[in-house]
CSV table of N, CA and C in Angstrom, one decimal:
chain,number,residue,atom,x,y,z
N,55,MET,N,74.3,39.2,73.2
N,55,MET,CA,73.5,40.5,72.5
N,55,MET,C,72.4,40.5,72.5
N,56,LEU,N,71.6,41.7,72.9
N,56,LEU,CA,70.0,42.0,73.0
N,56,LEU,C,69.7,42.3,71.7
N,57,GLN,N,68.6,41.8,71.2
N,57,GLN,CA,67.9,42.5,69.9
N,57,GLN,C,66.6,43.1,69.9
N,58,LYS,N,66.0,43.9,69.4
N,58,LYS,CA,64.8,44.4,69.8
N,58,LYS,C,64.1,43.2,68.6
N,59,LYS,N,62.9,43.0,69.3
N,59,LYS,CA,62.2,41.9,68.3
N,59,LYS,C,61.5,42.7,66.9
N,60,SER,N,61.8,41.9,65.5
N,60,SER,CA,61.3,42.9,64.6
N,60,SER,C,59.8,42.2,64.3
N,61,LYS,N,59.0,43.0,63.7
N,61,LYS,CA,57.8,42.6,63.3
N,61,LYS,C,58.2,41.9,62.2
N,62,PRO,N,57.3,40.7,61.6
N,62,PRO,CA,57.5,40.2,60.4
N,62,PRO,C,56.9,40.8,59.3
N,63,GLY,N,57.4,41.0,58.0
N,63,GLY,CA,56.8,41.6,57.1
N,63,GLY,C,55.6,40.9,56.6
N,64,LYS,N,55.3,41.3,55.3
N,64,LYS,CA,54.2,40.9,54.9
N,64,LYS,C,53.9,39.2,54.7
N,65,ARG,N,52.9,38.8,55.4
N,65,ARG,CA,52.8,37.3,55.3
N,65,ARG,C,52.1,37.3,53.4
N,66,ILE,N,51.9,35.8,52.8
N,66,ILE,CA,51.7,35.6,51.8
N,66,ILE,C,49.9,35.9,51.2
N,67,SER,N,49.2,36.1,52.3
N,67,SER,CA,47.9,36.4,52.2
N,67,SER,C,47.9,37.8,52.1
N,68,GLU,N,48.7,38.6,52.4
N,68,GLU,CA,48.9,40.3,52.7
N,68,GLU,C,49.4,40.9,51.5
N,69,ILE,N,49.9,39.9,50.6
N,69,ILE,CA,50.9,40.6,49.4
N,69,ILE,C,49.5,40.5,48.2
N,70,HIS,N,49.9,41.4,47.2
N,70,HIS,CA,49.0,41.4,46.2
N,70,HIS,C,49.6,41.5,44.5
N,71,VAL,N,49.6,41.0,44.0
N,71,VAL,CA,50.3,41.2,42.5
N,71,VAL,C,49.9,42.4,42.1
N,72,GLY,N,51.3,42.9,41.3
N,72,GLY,CA,50.9,44.7,41.4
N,72,GLY,C,51.7,45.5,42.1
N,73,GLU,N,51.7,45.1,43.4
N,73,GLU,CA,52.5,45.9,44.5
N,73,GLU,C,54.0,46.5,43.9
N,74,LYS,N,54.3,47.5,44.5
N,74,LYS,CA,55.2,48.1,43.9
N,74,LYS,C,56.1,48.6,45.3
N,75,LEU,N,57.4,48.8,44.8
N,75,LEU,CA,58.3,49.5,45.9
N,75,LEU,C,59.2,50.2,45.2
N,76,HIS,N,59.4,51.6,45.1
N,76,HIS,CA,60.5,52.7,44.4
N,76,HIS,C,61.2,52.7,45.5
N,77,LEU,N,62.6,53.3,45.0
N,77,LEU,CA,64.1,53.5,46.1
N,77,LEU,C,64.9,54.1,45.1
N,78,THR,N,65.6,54.8,45.5
N,78,THR,CA,66.6,55.6,44.8
N,78,THR,C,67.8,55.5,46.3
N,79,GLU,N,68.8,55.2,45.2
N,79,GLU,CA,70.5,54.8,46.0
N,79,GLU,C,71.5,55.7,45.1
N,80,THR,N,71.8,56.2,46.1
N,80,THR,CA,73.4,56.8,45.1
N,80,THR,C,74.4,56.4,45.5
N,81,MET,N,75.1,55.8,44.3
N,81,MET,CA,76.7,55.3,44.8
N,81,MET,C,78.0,56.1,45.1
N,82,GLU,N,77.9,56.2,46.7
N,82,GLU,CA,78.9,56.9,47.5
N,82,GLU,C,80.2,55.9,47.6
N,83,ASP,N,81.4,56.9,47.4
N,83,ASP,CA,82.5,56.4,47.8
N,83,ASP,C,82.7,55.8,49.0
N,84,LYS,N,81.7,56.1,50.0
N,84,LYS,CA,82.0,55.2,51.8
N,84,LYS,C,81.5,53.9,51.6
N,85,ASP,N,80.1,53.8,50.8
N,85,ASP,CA,79.9,52.5,50.7
N,85,ASP,C,80.7,51.8,49.7
N,86,LEU,N,81.3,52.1,48.8
N,86,LEU,CA,82.1,51.3,47.9
N,86,LEU,C,83.1,50.8,49.1
N,87,LEU,N,83.8,52.0,49.4
N,87,LEU,CA,85.0,51.1,50.4
N,87,LEU,C,85.1,50.7,51.7
N,88,LEU,N,83.6,50.4,52.0
N,88,LEU,CA,83.0,49.3,53.2
N,88,LEU,C,83.1,48.1,52.2
N,89,TYR,N,82.5,47.7,51.1
N,89,TYR,CA,82.1,46.9,50.7
N,89,TYR,C,83.7,46.1,50.6
N,90,LEU,N,84.5,46.9,49.7
N,90,LEU,CA,85.6,46.2,49.5
N,90,LEU,C,86.4,45.8,50.6
N,91,GLY,N,86.5,46.8,51.4
N,91,GLY,CA,87.3,46.2,52.9
N,91,GLY,C,86.5,45.1,53.2
N,92,LEU,N,85.0,44.9,53.5
N,92,LEU,CA,84.9,43.9,54.2
N,92,LEU,C,84.8,42.7,53.2
N,93,THR,N,85.1,42.6,52.0
N,93,THR,CA,85.4,41.8,51.3
N,93,THR,C,86.7,41.4,50.6
N,94,ASN,N,87.8,42.4,51.2
N,94,ASN,CA,89.2,42.1,50.7
N,94,ASN,C,89.0,42.1,48.9
N,95,ASP,N,88.4,42.7,48.6
N,95,ASP,CA,88.2,42.9,46.9
N,95,ASP,C,88.9,43.9,46.7
N,96,SER,N,89.8,43.7,46.1
N,96,SER,CA,90.8,44.6,45.1
N,96,SER,C,90.9,44.8,44.1
N,97,ASN,N,89.6,44.5,43.4
N,97,ASN,CA,89.7,44.9,41.8
N,97,ASN,C,89.9,45.8,41.3
N,98,PRO,N,90.9,46.1,40.7
N,98,PRO,CA,91.2,47.7,40.3
N,98,PRO,C,90.3,48.3,39.6
N,99,LEU,N,89.2,47.9,39.0
N,99,LEU,CA,88.1,48.4,37.9
N,99,LEU,C,87.5,48.9,38.8
N,100,TYR,N,87.3,48.5,40.4
N,100,TYR,CA,86.4,49.4,41.1
N,100,TYR,C,87.0,50.6,41.8
N,101,ILE,N,88.2,50.5,42.0
N,101,ILE,CA,88.6,52.0,42.7
N,101,ILE,C,89.7,52.8,42.3
N,102,GLN,N,90.7,52.2,41.1
N,102,GLN,CA,91.9,52.7,40.3
N,102,GLN,C,91.2,53.4,39.4
N,103,HIS,N,91.3,54.9,39.6
N,103,HIS,CA,90.9,55.7,38.2
N,103,HIS,C,91.8,55.4,37.2
N,104,ASP,N,93.3,55.2,37.0
N,104,ASP,CA,94.3,55.1,36.1
N,104,ASP,C,94.1,53.9,35.3
N,105,TYR,N,94.0,52.7,36.4
N,105,TYR,CA,93.3,51.6,35.7
N,105,TYR,C,91.9,51.6,34.9
N,106,ALA,N,91.0,52.2,35.4
N,106,ALA,CA,89.6,52.1,35.0
N,106,ALA,C,89.5,52.6,33.7
N,107,SER,N,90.3,53.9,33.6
N,107,SER,CA,90.5,54.6,32.5
N,107,SER,C,90.9,54.0,31.1
N,108,SER,N,91.8,53.2,31.4
N,108,SER,CA,92.5,52.0,30.3
N,108,SER,C,91.4,51.2,29.8
N,109,THR,N,90.2,50.9,30.3
N,109,THR,CA,89.1,50.0,30.3
N,109,THR,C,88.0,50.5,29.0
N,110,PRO,N,87.2,49.8,28.8
N,110,PRO,CA,86.2,50.4,27.8
N,110,PRO,C,85.2,50.8,28.8
N,111,PHE,N,85.4,50.9,30.0
N,111,PHE,CA,84.4,51.9,31.2
N,111,PHE,C,85.0,52.9,31.1
N,112,LYS,N,86.1,53.4,31.2
N,112,LYS,CA,86.7,54.5,31.3
N,112,LYS,C,86.7,55.3,32.6
N,113,ALA,N,86.1,55.2,33.8
N,113,ALA,CA,86.1,54.9,34.9
N,113,ALA,C,85.9,54.0,36.0
N,114,PRO,N,85.9,54.1,37.1
N,114,PRO,CA,85.3,53.0,38.0
N,114,PRO,C,84.2,52.9,38.0
N,115,ILE,N,84.1,51.6,38.4
N,115,ILE,CA,82.5,51.0,38.4
N,115,ILE,C,82.1,50.5,39.6
N,116,VAL,N,80.9,50.4,39.9
N,116,VAL,CA,79.9,49.6,40.9
N,116,VAL,C,80.6,48.2,41.0
N,117,PRO,N,80.6,47.4,42.0
N,117,PRO,CA,80.6,46.1,41.9
N,117,PRO,C,79.0,45.8,41.9
N,118,THR,N,78.8,44.9,40.9
N,118,THR,CA,77.8,44.3,40.8
N,118,THR,C,76.9,43.5,42.1
N,119,ILE,N,77.6,43.2,43.2
N,119,ILE,CA,76.9,42.5,44.0
N,119,ILE,C,76.9,43.5,44.9
N,120,MET,N,77.1,44.7,45.0
N,120,MET,CA,76.5,45.6,45.8
N,120,MET,C,75.3,46.1,45.3
N,121,LEU,N,75.0,46.2,44.0
N,121,LEU,CA,73.8,46.7,43.4
N,121,LEU,C,72.7,45.2,44.0
N,122,ASN,N,73.0,44.2,43.9
N,122,ASN,CA,72.4,43.0,44.4
N,122,ASN,C,71.9,43.3,45.6
N,123,GLY,N,72.9,43.9,46.2
N,123,GLY,CA,72.6,44.0,47.9
N,123,GLY,C,71.9,45.0,48.3
N,124,ILE,N,71.5,45.9,47.6
N,124,ILE,CA,70.3,47.0,47.4
N,124,ILE,C,69.5,46.2,47.5
N,125,ILE,N,69.3,45.2,46.1
N,125,ILE,CA,67.8,44.6,45.9
N,125,ILE,C,67.3,43.7,47.0
N,126,THR,N,68.5,42.8,47.5
N,126,THR,CA,67.9,42.0,48.7
N,126,THR,C,67.7,43.0,50.1
N,127,SER,N,68.2,43.8,50.3
N,127,SER,CA,67.8,44.5,51.6
N,127,SER,C,66.8,45.0,51.2
N,128,ALA,N,66.3,45.3,50.2
N,128,ALA,CA,64.8,45.9,50.0
N,128,ALA,C,63.9,45.0,50.1
N,129,ILE,N,64.1,43.7,50.0
N,129,ILE,CA,63.2,42.4,49.9
N,129,ILE,C,63.0,42.5,51.5
N,130,SER,N,64.1,42.1,52.1
N,130,SER,CA,64.4,41.8,53.7
N,130,SER,C,63.5,43.1,54.4
N,131,LYS,N,63.7,44.4,54.4
N,131,LYS,CA,63.2,45.1,54.9
N,131,LYS,C,61.4,46.0,54.5
N,132,HIS,N,61.3,45.5,53.0
N,132,HIS,CA,60.1,46.2,52.9
N,132,HIS,C,59.1,45.1,51.8
N,133,MET,N,59.8,44.6,50.8
N,133,MET,CA,58.8,43.8,50.0
N,133,MET,C,59.5,42.6,49.8
N,134,PRO,N,58.8,41.3,50.7
N,134,PRO,CA,57.5,41.4,51.4
N,134,PRO,C,58.2,41.9,53.1
N,135,GLY,N,59.2,42.2,53.3
N,135,GLY,CA,60.1,42.5,54.6
N,135,GLY,C,60.4,41.3,55.4
N,136,PRO,N,60.8,41.8,57.0
N,136,PRO,CA,61.6,40.9,57.5
N,136,PRO,C,60.8,39.3,57.6
N,137,GLY,N,61.8,38.7,57.7
N,137,GLY,CA,61.6,37.2,57.8
N,137,GLY,C,61.0,36.7,56.5
N,138,SER,N,61.7,37.2,55.6
N,138,SER,CA,61.2,36.9,54.0
N,138,SER,C,62.8,36.1,53.8
N,139,HIS,N,62.4,35.3,52.5
N,139,HIS,CA,64.1,34.2,52.6
N,139,HIS,C,64.0,34.5,50.9
N,140,ILE,N,65.1,34.8,50.4
N,140,ILE,CA,65.3,34.8,49.0
N,140,ILE,C,65.6,33.5,48.7
N,141,ARG,N,64.9,33.1,47.4
N,141,ARG,CA,65.1,31.3,47.1
N,141,ARG,C,65.9,31.5,45.6
N,142,GLU,N,65.4,32.3,45.0
N,142,GLU,CA,66.0,32.2,43.3
N,142,GLU,C,66.2,33.8,43.0
N,143,GLN,N,67.5,34.3,42.1
N,143,GLN,CA,67.7,35.6,41.8
N,143,GLN,C,67.7,35.0,40.3
N,144,MET,N,67.5,35.6,39.3
N,144,MET,CA,67.9,35.9,38.0
N,144,MET,C,67.8,37.3,37.3
N,145,ILE,N,69.0,38.0,37.5
N,145,ILE,CA,69.3,39.4,37.6
N,145,ILE,C,70.1,39.5,36.4
N,146,THR,N,70.2,40.4,35.6
N,146,THR,CA,71.0,40.7,34.4
N,146,THR,C,71.2,42.3,34.8
N,147,PHE,N,72.3,42.5,34.6
N,147,PHE,CA,73.4,43.4,35.0
N,147,PHE,C,73.4,44.4,33.1
N,148,LEU,N,72.6,45.2,33.1
N,148,LEU,CA,72.2,45.6,31.7
N,148,LEU,C,73.9,46.6,31.3
N,149,ASN,N,73.9,47.7,32.1
N,149,ASN,CA,74.8,49.0,32.2
N,149,ASN,C,75.7,48.6,33.3
N,150,PRO,N,76.9,49.2,33.1
N,150,PRO,CA,77.8,49.6,34.1
N,150,PRO,C,77.2,50.7,35.0
N,151,VAL,N,77.4,50.5,36.5
N,151,VAL,CA,77.0,51.9,37.2
N,151,VAL,C,78.1,52.2,37.8
N,152,TYR,N,78.4,53.8,37.5
N,152,TYR,CA,79.4,54.3,38.1
N,152,TYR,C,79.5,55.1,39.2
N,153,HIS,N,80.6,55.4,40.2
N,153,HIS,CA,80.6,56.5,41.5
N,153,HIS,C,80.1,57.3,41.2
N,154,TYR,N,79.1,57.9,42.3
N,154,TYR,CA,78.3,59.0,42.4
N,154,TYR,C,77.2,59.1,41.5
N,155,GLU,N,76.6,58.0,40.7
N,155,GLU,CA,75.2,57.6,39.8
N,155,GLU,C,74.4,57.5,41.2
N,156,THR,N,73.0,58.1,40.7
N,156,THR,CA,71.8,57.6,41.4
N,156,THR,C,71.3,56.7,40.5
N,157,ILE,N,70.5,55.6,41.2
N,157,ILE,CA,69.9,54.5,40.6
N,157,ILE,C,68.4,54.8,41.0
N,158,ASP,N,67.6,54.2,40.3
N,158,ASP,CA,66.4,54.3,41.0
N,158,ASP,C,65.9,53.0,40.4
N,159,PHE,N,65.6,51.7,41.9
N,159,PHE,CA,64.9,50.7,41.3
N,159,PHE,C,63.8,50.8,41.7
N,160,THR,N,62.7,49.7,41.2
N,160,THR,CA,61.5,49.3,41.1
N,160,THR,C,61.3,48.0,41.5
N,161,LEU,N,60.6,47.4,42.6
N,161,LEU,CA,60.6,45.9,42.9
N,161,LEU,C,58.8,46.1,42.8
N,162,GLN,N,58.1,45.0,42.2
N,162,GLN,CA,56.8,44.7,41.5
N,162,GLN,C,56.5,43.4,41.8
N,163,VAL,N,55.3,43.2,42.4
N,163,VAL,CA,55.1,41.9,42.6
N,163,VAL,C,54.2,41.0,41.5
N,164,ASP,N,54.9,40.3,40.5
N,164,ASP,CA,54.4,39.9,39.5
N,164,ASP,C,53.8,38.5,39.3
N,165,HIS,N,53.9,37.7,40.6
N,165,HIS,CA,53.1,36.4,40.6
N,165,HIS,C,53.4,35.9,42.2
N,166,ILE,N,51.9,35.2,42.4
N,166,ILE,CA,52.1,34.5,43.8
N,166,ILE,C,51.7,33.0,43.7
N,167,ASP,N,52.5,32.3,44.0
N,167,ASP,CA,52.1,30.9,44.0
N,167,ASP,C,52.2,30.4,45.6
N,168,TYR,N,50.7,30.3,46.1
N,168,TYR,CA,50.2,29.8,47.4
N,168,TYR,C,50.7,28.6,47.7
N,169,ASP,N,50.3,27.4,46.9
N,169,ASP,CA,51.0,26.4,47.0
N,169,ASP,C,52.4,26.4,47.3
N,170,ARG,N,53.2,26.9,46.8
N,170,ARG,CA,55.2,26.7,47.2
N,170,ARG,C,55.5,28.0,48.0
N,171,HIS,N,54.3,28.4,48.4
N,171,HIS,CA,54.9,29.6,49.5
N,171,HIS,C,55.5,30.7,48.8
N,172,LEU,N,55.7,31.1,47.5
N,172,LEU,CA,56.9,31.9,46.7
N,172,LEU,C,56.0,33.1,46.0
N,173,VAL,N,56.3,34.1,46.1
N,173,VAL,CA,56.3,35.4,45.4
N,173,VAL,C,57.3,35.7,44.5
N,174,ASP,N,57.0,35.9,43.0
N,174,ASP,CA,58.0,36.4,42.1
N,174,ASP,C,58.0,38.2,42.3
N,175,VAL,N,59.0,39.0,42.4
N,175,VAL,CA,59.1,40.3,42.6
N,175,VAL,C,60.0,40.5,41.5
N,176,SER,N,59.4,41.0,40.5
N,176,SER,CA,60.4,41.7,39.3
N,176,SER,C,61.3,43.1,40.0
N,177,ILE,N,62.3,42.7,39.3
N,177,ILE,CA,63.4,44.1,39.7
N,177,ILE,C,63.5,45.0,38.0
N,178,ARG,N,63.5,46.2,38.3
N,178,ARG,CA,64.0,47.2,37.2
N,178,ARG,C,64.9,48.3,37.9
N,179,ALA,N,65.8,48.4,37.3
N,179,ALA,CA,66.7,49.7,37.8
N,179,ALA,C,67.0,50.7,36.7
N,180,PHE,N,67.1,52.1,36.5
N,180,PHE,CA,67.7,52.7,35.8
N,180,PHE,C,68.5,53.9,36.4
N,181,ASN,N,69.2,54.4,35.5
N,181,ASN,CA,70.2,55.6,36.3
N,181,ASN,C,69.5,57.1,35.8
N,182,GLU,N,70.1,58.1,36.0
N,182,GLU,CA,69.8,59.2,35.9
N,182,GLU,C,69.6,59.4,34.2
N,183,LYS,N,70.3,58.9,33.6
N,183,LYS,CA,69.7,59.2,32.3
N,183,LYS,C,68.8,58.1,31.5
N,184,LYS,N,68.2,57.3,32.3
N,184,LYS,CA,67.0,56.7,32.0
N,184,LYS,C,67.4,55.2,31.5
N,185,ALA,N,68.9,55.1,31.4
N,185,ALA,CA,69.5,53.9,30.7
N,185,ALA,C,69.2,52.9,32.0
N,186,PRO,N,68.9,51.2,31.2
N,186,PRO,CA,68.5,50.2,32.1
N,186,PRO,C,69.8,50.0,32.8
N,187,ILE,N,69.9,49.6,34.0
N,187,ILE,CA,70.8,49.0,34.5
N,187,ILE,C,70.8,47.5,34.9
N,188,ILE,N,69.3,47.3,35.6
N,188,ILE,CA,69.3,45.9,36.1
N,188,ILE,C,68.1,45.4,35.7
N,189,GLU,N,67.6,44.3,35.3
N,189,GLU,CA,66.3,43.8,35.3
N,189,GLU,C,66.4,42.3,35.7
N,190,GLY,N,65.2,41.7,36.3
N,190,GLY,CA,65.4,40.4,37.0
N,190,GLY,C,64.2,40.0,37.6
N,191,VAL,N,64.4,38.9,37.8
N,191,VAL,CA,63.2,38.2,38.9
N,191,VAL,C,63.9,37.9,40.2
N,192,VAL,N,63.0,37.7,41.4
N,192,VAL,CA,63.7,37.2,42.4
N,192,VAL,C,62.8,36.7,43.2
N,193,LYS,N,62.5,35.5,43.1
N,193,LYS,CA,61.7,34.3,44.0
N,193,LYS,C,61.6,34.3,45.6
N,194,VAL,N,60.9,34.9,46.4
N,194,VAL,CA,60.9,34.9,47.6
N,194,VAL,C,59.9,34.5,48.4
N,195,ASN,N,60.2,33.2,49.6
N,195,ASN,CA,59.5,33.1,50.4
N,195,ASN,C,58.8,34.1,51.5
N,196,PRO,N,57.8,34.8,51.4
N,196,PRO,CA,57.4,35.8,52.4
N,196,PRO,C,57.5,35.1,53.8
N,197,PRO,N,57.5,35.8,55.0
N,197,PRO,CA,57.3,35.3,56.2
N,197,PRO,C,56.2,34.4,56.4
N,198,TYR,N,56.3,33.1,57.3
N,198,TYR,CA,55.2,32.2,57.6
N,198,TYR,C,54.2,32.8,58.7
């Protein structure tokens, strides 16, 4: 298979504390069904309205691993970008995300460790009602 060469993302010398990336994602059924199909995840909390309505959530929710995927994809594509490698994640999912919700994510460079070639990227996410959804830090090796 032939692949187009990707331009590497930002090298550590090109990254600055305080840099931010904002992105917005809407949780669509097509994305949920694709995830559930690929992983063979049949948790009724994610797709069965009758089951989910009997839980404290009251409706189907989005798997947290899908939200984590949005974060890791943003790091791989944009901050620092292609060629970067996630070394550690400390993420807390503060509130559930429901189908069709739109989530605003902010990634921000908080610390650069030149000796260890690591960048700390803080993660914050909020739903449309401004309720916090995610907070955490991802430690990333930028491209070499």
